[in-house]
Amino acid sequence: MARNCCAVKHSCLTRACTSVTSTSPFQTRRNQMSKVEMMEIEEYFSSKSELAQQAAPGAVYFGATTSAEAEYDDDSGYYLIRSTYYTGLFDQKKGELKIQDPEAYTSFFAQVRKSWPDEDSADNEHVSALTMVQETEWADDTTIEILYRENDLLEALNSTQEAISVSTVIGIAIEKKDDSLIYDLTSEHELQPDDIDALLEYDGTLGSSLMNQSHLRPSHLWSIYEAFEDAEDEFDLEDIVNHRRCPTDLLEELYERFPDSIDLEGRAAFLDRVARNPDQADPLGDLLFVLQDDATSAETLHFLSDSTEKEIRLGLLKKPQVLKDLLLKFTTDSDEYVRRAVVVHPQVTSELLTQLATDSDSDVRKAVASNPQATPELLTQLATDSDSWVRMVVVVHPQVTPELLVQLATNPYSDVRKAVVVHPQVTPELLIQLATDSDEYVRRAVAAHPQMPSELLIQLATDSDSDVRRAVAAHPQMPSELLIQLATDSDEYVRRTVAAHPQMPSELLIQLATDSDSDVRRAVAAHPQMPSELLIQLATDSSQFVRMAVAAHPQATPEVLIQLATDSNSGVRSAVNTKLGSKLSEQLQEDARLRSAVAAHPQATPEVLIQLATDSDEDVRRAVAANPQTTPELLIQLAKDSDLDVRKAVAANPQTTPELLIQLAKDSNYFVRRAVAANPQTTPELLIQLAKDSDLDVRKAVAAHPQATPEVLIQLAKDSNSGVRWAVAAHPQATPEVLIQLATDSDEDVRSAVVAHPQVTSELLIQLATDSNSGVRKAVIAHPQATPEVLIQLATDSNWEIRRAVAAHPQATPEVLTQLAKDSDLDVRRAVADNPQATPEVLIQLAKGSGEYVSRAVAANPQVTSELLIQLAKDSNSGVRRAVAAHPQMPSELLVQLAKDSESDVRKAVAAHPQATPELLIQLATDSESWVRSGVAAHPQATLELLTQLATDSNEYVRRAVAAHPQMPSELLVQLAKDSESDVRKAVADNPQATPEVLIQLATDSESDVRRAVVVHPQVTSELLIQLAKDSNYFVRRAVAAHPQATPELLTQLATDSESDVRKAVAAHPQAIPEVLIQLAKDSDLDVRRAVVVHPQATPEVLIQLAKDSSSVVRRAVAAHPQATPEVLIQLAKDSDQYVRRAVAAHPQATPEVLIQLVDDAFTGIRQLIAMRTQA
């Protein structure tokens, strides 16, 4: 079959079976009600009639309130009937609805109905489930079950708005196998795609009743066709062929199988009719379907070109062989997206590009400037475009020549000249020319260029624009002479940049430490190469920000910090780590959660723990008691605490001394004693004492303790609780004597634990092999020490699963397998046949009359003899013969015999056999079944002559297998690269042997999957990547953007792609240059900006920009970035989003200045982070 269409799993049946377990409206209301509210309701009802009292619990659970109930008479009204309804169905003990017998249900509501004085229905003594659903607009599983029994389910569906869905009814109908209900549903209701999936999975032959459903999909038509074919029923081909959703591949399948019944020309006419008269329920869907069908005629395509739907016109332009006159027509289309699609079309001519270069839409002109076919003349014209993006794209065009760069360097627009500066092909001569540009931004770009000649740095160091001089001051190749010169610059920003330069000599730092500008001095104070004596000098600076920078410096000495700890400015004092703790003291006094966080910190000091051990809050004392750093003296104090959880934490602390554990073992609370019994420091002597404890959980903990002695285990092996005895049986130190005792335990789980024990003896396993419980006997078989004697004993077990486990055991002896080969159970015999230890005699015995299930396993067994394979090769079942054909030890003469088998599955197995001779492969290469021939084409020993022959096979799957062959010669790949089937061409593109010439041919393939395969091919050239970066399909362009060989120029081009996924791939590329990242940091798509944040080359400038992003997700990523500067963290510490501020608080580079801002944060979690950092 040309296509294997698997039915889609449907969830409506599951929903129908599980949705009723969700919380009902009255249960939700019940959970929200207070005890007082429920008492008021029950008190109200208790004063009313007997019937009202009966309804009281239902009213409570339904959620009726006193005020609402007062509006209704107690013997009549809406609430009474509803509350009584829920009383009758709600099981208050189990807390769930219960299913009642239909007769009892009817009788219950008949009694209620009599007391409902509704004149219009007083004679109706039967209140049905349908009435209740219509009244309440809600139904549970109980109601749905009763509706189905009373044949009211369909009416309930038709008469309610939300109580029951079509999917639910379909699920019930399938569960009940009610074909009549299914027929009513399909004829009266519009079904969703998932509903159709469910029905076809239940019974594919229902397709004939679904053909008029508007949500029928191409995959459904495949399922309908395959279901009728499998059932060998008659079906009307025309219903499928002429359906509006019939896919091309199904049409081709039908034409291949029924060529006399399918008229492809009629198909084209049918498509034309659909195009001219689309379904009004989904006209766009019909038109897109016609557009994508390969049988659509040129005349129909012309008709579609006049469509008012933009998607249709764009779809026409996605066809690689679109008519040239349509391209010309669309150059004047009213929609800019259509005109842009013309520009990127592979058939666009230079004349059309010239015409579109003057388009009113800048994106169209930008696309022209990006087109690899754009001529130098056209690029020269676009270089003066009014839109800056168009001009920028021109500069990065791959056809830009050095001569054009020279011309562009004199472009009247400064952004073009600036782009020339950063172009990778820019020459030193051009940089010299542009260093005297009239625009300061151009000169600034020159000053920042990494390849700047040193003479230009000297020239620009005296530039009139301070930002140019600042760029010079930041240049990594700055000579010290220029730094000295710029250190006296009149502009403070230039001097600040000099002060931050990594190559600053210490003499210059000393000079700038007395600069008149405080920010210059602050930059000096933050310099990593700061001499310690200079830090001492700046610690007395007049500016608090300079002093704060000194306090935050990693080289600040204790003397400097002590000096700053008494600074007159509170901000400076708080910036010192030793004073930051005192800043938090007020917060710690007010918030017990902060104190608990400090008490639990692994680096908490003894002094802090001593202070917190007497805290008024028990949670704080509990955290101290559980801290491994708490001293034994402090644990003794806490062991007397009045709070149970504090004492339990002491008992569980691994630092608690044995003496203290003895004291706690006498605690009145069993939770404390249980913690003692589980403590690794508990001594064997104390365990003996606790083994007699009245609490079984204490005794269980003793039995599981690694220090439990044999004496303790012997004592606990007699415990009255089976859980304790199980823990003994599972203990690694359990002696053989204990295991013998527990092997006869009354509890099967205890005996199973004995079986699983690593020290169990073979004698004990033999004893347990006769255990009355099958689970114990199974455990015996699974034990690695199970002896042949045990297996012989269990081979006659009454339980077939045990006999099967013996038959599958790797240690089963030939005698055991011979015995089990005669077993009455088919699964047991199959397990014998699967066992590699089965002897040839056993396999011969199994092959006689055991059927396909066993014979297939015999044929696959590695011990099968050639004689038996010859016998099985004559088996009437094709599955057995197929297993023979796949056996690695097949005699060559048997392969020859099976190569002529009547079943194609068998012949396919021969074709795939590693021992198949060239003569056999030649014979099978002309097999009538295509998948046999495809097996030959995939065979590693297929000769060049065979591959050449099969490369022209009529079946696409055969040709695809040829195209994927690892030994394919280049000339055959060239031939198959022109194949009419895209899957074949894609296989060529995936083949590692494909040459660059073949890849060039496939790079213009009509199918995007083929072109994408070219992108990821290991032999793809940089020229092809440049070409495919202009591809009309964004998946192809995204693949280019993610390619490891993509150049910075290519990434710069793709950074302006219309698809966000492409731009995201650029942002994630390791070769993306900082300029591109800066550009993408402003992208409209959140995911693109997030990719920029995590890029390893993200510069401080990029992070500063993204720290102001509108999305808190982006700002949070910036706050967590390891390269985030203190300036960025200070800014984000004021962020409106608590998660951003939390990331700042957790940042390892957060300075005291940053942490100060977060000390008083509104969120406890942030204050806890600050407290743990400063108290550690």
Short mmCIF file of N, CA and C in Angstrom, two decimals, residues 1006-1107:
data_model
loop_
_atom_site.label_atom_id
_atom_site.label_comp_id
_atom_site.label_asym_id
_atom_site.label_seq_id
_atom_site.Cartn_x
_atom_site.Cartn_y
_atom_site.Cartn_z
N SER A 1006 11.55 22.13 -6.00
CA SER A 1006 10.23 22.71 -5.71
C SER A 1006 9.75 22.41 -4.30
N GLU A 1007 10.31 21.37 -3.66
CA GLU A 1007 9.87 20.98 -2.32
C GLU A 1007 10.82 21.55 -1.26
N SER A 1008 10.22 22.20 -0.27
CA SER A 1008 11.04 22.82 0.77
C SER A 1008 11.81 21.80 1.60
N ASP A 1009 11.25 20.59 1.79
CA ASP A 1009 11.95 19.57 2.57
C ASP A 1009 13.25 19.16 1.88
N VAL A 1010 13.24 19.14 0.55
CA VAL A 1010 14.45 18.79 -0.19
C VAL A 1010 15.50 19.89 0.00
N ARG A 1011 15.06 21.13 -0.13
CA ARG A 1011 16.00 22.24 0.00
C ARG A 1011 16.56 22.32 1.42
N ARG A 1012 15.72 22.00 2.41
CA ARG A 1012 16.20 22.02 3.79
C ARG A 1012 17.25 20.92 4.00
N ALA A 1013 17.04 19.77 3.37
CA ALA A 1013 18.03 18.69 3.46
C ALA A 1013 19.36 19.12 2.86
N VAL A 1014 19.32 19.94 1.83
CA VAL A 1014 20.55 20.46 1.23
C VAL A 1014 21.30 21.31 2.25
N VAL A 1015 20.56 22.12 2.99
CA VAL A 1015 21.20 23.02 3.97
C VAL A 1015 22.01 22.24 4.99
N VAL A 1016 21.45 21.13 5.49
CA VAL A 1016 22.12 20.39 6.57
C VAL A 1016 23.09 19.34 6.05
N HIS A 1017 23.27 19.27 4.72
CA HIS A 1017 24.20 18.28 4.17
C HIS A 1017 25.64 18.65 4.51
N PRO A 1018 26.47 17.65 4.88
CA PRO A 1018 27.85 17.99 5.28
C PRO A 1018 28.69 18.60 4.16
N GLN A 1019 28.26 18.42 2.87
CA GLN A 1019 29.04 18.95 1.76
C GLN A 1019 28.51 20.28 1.24
N VAL A 1020 27.54 20.87 1.95
CA VAL A 1020 26.97 22.12 1.45
C VAL A 1020 28.04 23.22 1.46
N THR A 1021 28.04 24.02 0.41
CA THR A 1021 29.05 25.09 0.29
C THR A 1021 28.50 26.40 0.82
N SER A 1022 29.41 27.33 1.07
CA SER A 1022 29.00 28.64 1.56
C SER A 1022 28.15 29.36 0.51
N GLU A 1023 28.45 29.14 -0.79
CA GLU A 1023 27.65 29.77 -1.85
C GLU A 1023 26.20 29.28 -1.80
N LEU A 1024 26.03 27.98 -1.55
CA LEU A 1024 24.67 27.44 -1.46
C LEU A 1024 23.94 28.00 -0.24
N LEU A 1025 24.63 28.16 0.85
CA LEU A 1025 23.99 28.73 2.04
C LEU A 1025 23.52 30.15 1.75
N ILE A 1026 24.33 30.92 1.03
CA ILE A 1026 23.94 32.29 0.67
C ILE A 1026 22.68 32.26 -0.19
N GLN A 1027 22.66 31.32 -1.15
CA GLN A 1027 21.50 31.21 -2.04
C GLN A 1027 20.25 30.80 -1.25
N LEU A 1028 20.37 29.81 -0.37
CA LEU A 1028 19.22 29.28 0.35
C LEU A 1028 18.77 30.22 1.47
N ALA A 1029 19.59 31.18 1.82
CA ALA A 1029 19.18 32.17 2.82
C ALA A 1029 18.07 33.06 2.27
N LYS A 1030 17.87 33.03 0.93
CA LYS A 1030 16.81 33.82 0.29
C LYS A 1030 15.58 32.95 -0.01
N ASP A 1031 15.58 31.71 0.46
CA ASP A 1031 14.52 30.76 0.12
C ASP A 1031 13.16 31.30 0.56
N SER A 1032 12.12 30.94 -0.21
CA SER A 1032 10.77 31.41 0.11
C SER A 1032 10.20 30.71 1.33
N ASN A 1033 10.76 29.55 1.69
CA ASN A 1033 10.25 28.79 2.83
C ASN A 1033 11.08 29.11 4.08
N TYR A 1034 10.38 29.50 5.13
CA TYR A 1034 11.13 29.96 6.31
C TYR A 1034 11.80 28.81 7.05
N PHE A 1035 11.32 27.57 6.89
CA PHE A 1035 12.02 26.44 7.50
C PHE A 1035 13.42 26.29 6.90
N VAL A 1036 13.52 26.53 5.60
CA VAL A 1036 14.82 26.45 4.92
C VAL A 1036 15.73 27.57 5.44
N ARG A 1037 15.16 28.78 5.51
CA ARG A 1037 15.97 29.91 5.98
C ARG A 1037 16.40 29.71 7.44
N ARG A 1038 15.52 29.12 8.25
CA ARG A 1038 15.87 28.87 9.64
C ARG A 1038 17.02 27.87 9.74
N ALA A 1039 16.99 26.85 8.85
CA ALA A 1039 18.08 25.88 8.83
C ALA A 1039 19.40 26.55 8.47
N VAL A 1040 19.34 27.51 7.54
CA VAL A 1040 20.56 28.25 7.18
C VAL A 1040 21.05 29.05 8.38
N ALA A 1041 20.10 29.70 9.05
CA ALA A 1041 20.47 30.54 10.20
C ALA A 1041 21.08 29.72 11.34
N ALA A 1042 20.73 28.44 11.40
CA ALA A 1042 21.26 27.58 12.46
C ALA A 1042 22.50 26.82 12.03
N HIS A 1043 22.91 26.97 10.77
CA HIS A 1043 24.04 26.19 10.26
C HIS A 1043 25.34 26.66 10.90
N PRO A 1044 26.18 25.72 11.35
CA PRO A 1044 27.43 26.14 12.02
C PRO A 1044 28.40 26.91 11.12
N GLN A 1045 28.24 26.76 9.77
CA GLN A 1045 29.13 27.45 8.85
C GLN A 1045 28.55 28.78 8.37
N ALA A 1046 27.41 29.18 8.92
CA ALA A 1046 26.82 30.46 8.50
C ALA A 1046 27.77 31.59 8.89
N THR A 1047 28.08 32.45 7.92
CA THR A 1047 29.01 33.55 8.16
C THR A 1047 28.33 34.72 8.86
N PRO A 1048 29.11 35.60 9.49
CA PRO A 1048 28.50 36.79 10.10
C PRO A 1048 27.69 37.61 9.11
N GLU A 1049 28.15 37.67 7.84
CA GLU A 1049 27.40 38.44 6.83
C GLU A 1049 26.03 37.79 6.59
N LEU A 1050 26.01 36.48 6.53
CA LEU A 1050 24.75 35.77 6.29
C LEU A 1050 23.81 35.94 7.48
N LEU A 1051 24.35 35.89 8.65
CA LEU A 1051 23.54 36.07 9.85
C LEU A 1051 22.99 37.49 9.93
N THR A 1052 23.81 38.46 9.51
CA THR A 1052 23.34 39.85 9.48
C THR A 1052 22.15 40.00 8.54
N GLN A 1053 22.24 39.34 7.41
CA GLN A 1053 21.14 39.37 6.43
C GLN A 1053 19.88 38.73 7.02
N LEU A 1054 20.02 37.55 7.63
CA LEU A 1054 18.86 36.81 8.15
C LEU A 1054 18.29 37.45 9.41
N ALA A 1055 19.04 38.34 10.03
CA ALA A 1055 18.54 39.00 11.24
C ALA A 1055 17.36 39.90 10.94
N THR A 1056 17.12 40.20 9.66
CA THR A 1056 15.97 41.04 9.29
C THR A 1056 14.88 40.21 8.64
N ASP A 1057 14.95 38.88 8.77
CA ASP A 1057 13.95 38.00 8.16
C ASP A 1057 12.56 38.29 8.71
N SER A 1058 11.55 38.06 7.87
CA SER A 1058 10.17 38.34 8.28
C SER A 1058 9.65 37.32 9.29
N GLU A 1059 10.28 36.14 9.36
CA GLU A 1059 9.83 35.09 10.28
C GLU A 1059 10.64 35.14 11.59
N SER A 1060 9.92 35.15 12.70
CA SER A 1060 10.59 35.25 14.00
C SER A 1060 11.45 34.03 14.30
N ASP A 1061 11.04 32.85 13.82
CA ASP A 1061 11.84 31.64 14.08
C ASP A 1061 13.22 31.74 13.43
N VAL A 1062 13.29 32.38 12.27
CA VAL A 1062 14.57 32.56 11.59
C VAL A 1062 15.45 33.51 12.41
N ARG A 1063 14.85 34.62 12.83
CA ARG A 1063 15.62 35.59 13.62
C ARG A 1063 16.06 34.97 14.95
N LYS A 1064 15.22 34.12 15.52
CA LYS A 1064 15.59 33.45 16.77
C LYS A 1064 16.80 32.55 16.56
N ALA A 1065 16.85 31.85 15.42
CA ALA A 1065 18.00 31.00 15.12
C ALA A 1065 19.27 31.83 14.98
N VAL A 1066 19.13 33.01 14.39
CA VAL A 1066 20.29 33.92 14.28
C VAL A 1066 20.76 34.34 15.67
N ALA A 1067 19.79 34.68 16.51
CA ALA A 1067 20.14 35.14 17.86
C ALA A 1067 20.82 34.05 18.68
N ALA A 1068 20.56 32.81 18.35
CA ALA A 1068 21.17 31.69 19.09
C ALA A 1068 22.48 31.22 18.47
N HIS A 1069 22.84 31.77 17.29
CA HIS A 1069 24.03 31.28 16.59
C HIS A 1069 25.30 31.77 17.29
N PRO A 1070 26.26 30.87 17.52
CA PRO A 1070 27.49 31.30 18.23
C PRO A 1070 28.33 32.30 17.46
N GLN A 1071 28.12 32.40 16.11
CA GLN A 1071 28.91 33.34 15.31
C GLN A 1071 28.23 34.70 15.15
N ALA A 1072 27.08 34.88 15.80
CA ALA A 1072 26.38 36.16 15.66
C ALA A 1072 27.25 37.27 16.27
N ILE A 1073 27.48 38.33 15.51
CA ILE A 1073 28.34 39.42 15.97
C ILE A 1073 27.57 40.36 16.90
N PRO A 1074 28.25 41.11 17.74
CA PRO A 1074 27.56 41.99 18.70
C PRO A 1074 26.58 42.95 18.04
N GLU A 1075 26.94 43.47 16.84
CA GLU A 1075 26.03 44.42 16.18
C GLU A 1075 24.68 43.76 15.87
N VAL A 1076 24.72 42.50 15.45
CA VAL A 1076 23.48 41.77 15.15
C VAL A 1076 22.69 41.54 16.44
N LEU A 1077 23.39 41.18 17.49
CA LEU A 1077 22.71 40.96 18.77
C LEU A 1077 22.05 42.24 19.27
N ILE A 1078 22.73 43.36 19.11
CA ILE A 1078 22.15 44.65 19.51
C ILE A 1078 20.87 44.91 18.72
N GLN A 1079 20.93 44.62 17.42
CA GLN A 1079 19.75 44.81 16.56
C GLN A 1079 18.61 43.89 17.01
N LEU A 1080 18.92 42.60 17.26
CA LEU A 1080 17.88 41.63 17.63
C LEU A 1080 17.37 41.85 19.04
N ALA A 1081 18.11 42.57 19.85
CA ALA A 1081 17.65 42.87 21.20
C ALA A 1081 16.44 43.79 21.17
N LYS A 1082 16.19 44.40 20.00
CA LYS A 1082 15.02 45.28 19.83
C LYS A 1082 13.90 44.57 19.08
N ASP A 1083 14.05 43.28 18.82
CA ASP A 1083 13.09 42.52 18.02
C ASP A 1083 11.71 42.54 18.67
N SER A 1084 10.68 42.50 17.83
CA SER A 1084 9.30 42.51 18.33
C SER A 1084 8.91 41.18 18.96
N ASP A 1085 9.65 40.11 18.66
CA ASP A 1085 9.30 38.78 19.16
C ASP A 1085 10.03 38.49 20.47
N LEU A 1086 9.27 38.06 21.47
CA LEU A 1086 9.84 37.78 22.80
C LEU A 1086 10.89 36.68 22.75
N ASP A 1087 10.62 35.60 22.01
CA ASP A 1087 11.57 34.48 21.98
C ASP A 1087 12.91 34.89 21.36
N VAL A 1088 12.87 35.80 20.41
CA VAL A 1088 14.12 36.28 19.80
C VAL A 1088 14.95 37.03 20.84
N ARG A 1089 14.29 37.90 21.57
CA ARG A 1089 15.01 38.68 22.59
C ARG A 1089 15.54 37.77 23.70
N ARG A 1090 14.78 36.74 24.05
CA ARG A 1090 15.26 35.79 25.07
C ARG A 1090 16.51 35.06 24.59
N ALA A 1091 16.53 34.73 23.31
CA ALA A 1091 17.71 34.05 22.75
C ALA A 1091 18.93 34.97 22.80
N VAL A 1092 18.71 36.26 22.60
CA VAL A 1092 19.82 37.22 22.67
C VAL A 1092 20.39 37.26 24.09
N VAL A 1093 19.51 37.24 25.08
CA VAL A 1093 19.96 37.35 26.48
C VAL A 1093 20.94 36.23 26.83
N VAL A 1094 20.60 35.00 26.41
CA VAL A 1094 21.44 33.85 26.82
C VAL A 1094 22.61 33.62 25.89
N HIS A 1095 22.80 34.48 24.89
CA HIS A 1095 23.91 34.29 23.95
C HIS A 1095 25.24 34.54 24.67
N PRO A 1096 26.23 33.65 24.45
CA PRO A 1096 27.51 33.81 25.16
C PRO A 1096 28.25 35.09 24.80
N GLN A 1097 27.92 35.68 23.62
CA GLN A 1097 28.59 36.91 23.19
C GLN A 1097 27.81 38.16 23.54
N ALA A 1098 26.75 38.00 24.33
CA ALA A 1098 25.94 39.17 24.68
C ALA A 1098 26.80 40.16 25.47
N THR A 1099 26.94 41.35 24.96
CA THR A 1099 27.81 42.36 25.58
C THR A 1099 27.06 43.11 26.68
N PRO A 1100 27.80 43.81 27.54
CA PRO A 1100 27.12 44.64 28.56
C PRO A 1100 26.13 45.62 27.94
N GLU A 1101 26.46 46.13 26.73
CA GLU A 1101 25.53 47.07 26.06
C GLU A 1101 24.20 46.39 25.76
N VAL A 1102 24.28 45.14 25.30
CA VAL A 1102 23.06 44.39 24.99
C VAL A 1102 22.25 44.16 26.26
N LEU A 1103 22.93 43.78 27.33
CA LEU A 1103 22.22 43.52 28.58
C LEU A 1103 21.59 44.79 29.14
N ILE A 1104 22.29 45.91 29.01
CA ILE A 1104 21.73 47.19 29.47
C ILE A 1104 20.45 47.50 28.71
N GLN A 1105 20.50 47.26 27.41
CA GLN A 1105 19.31 47.52 26.57
C GLN A 1105 18.16 46.60 26.97
N LEU A 1106 18.44 45.30 27.15
CA LEU A 1106 17.39 44.32 27.46
C LEU A 1106 16.91 44.44 28.91
N ALA A 1107 17.67 45.10 29.75
CA ALA A 1107 17.21 45.30 31.13
C ALA A 1107 16.00 46.22 31.18
#
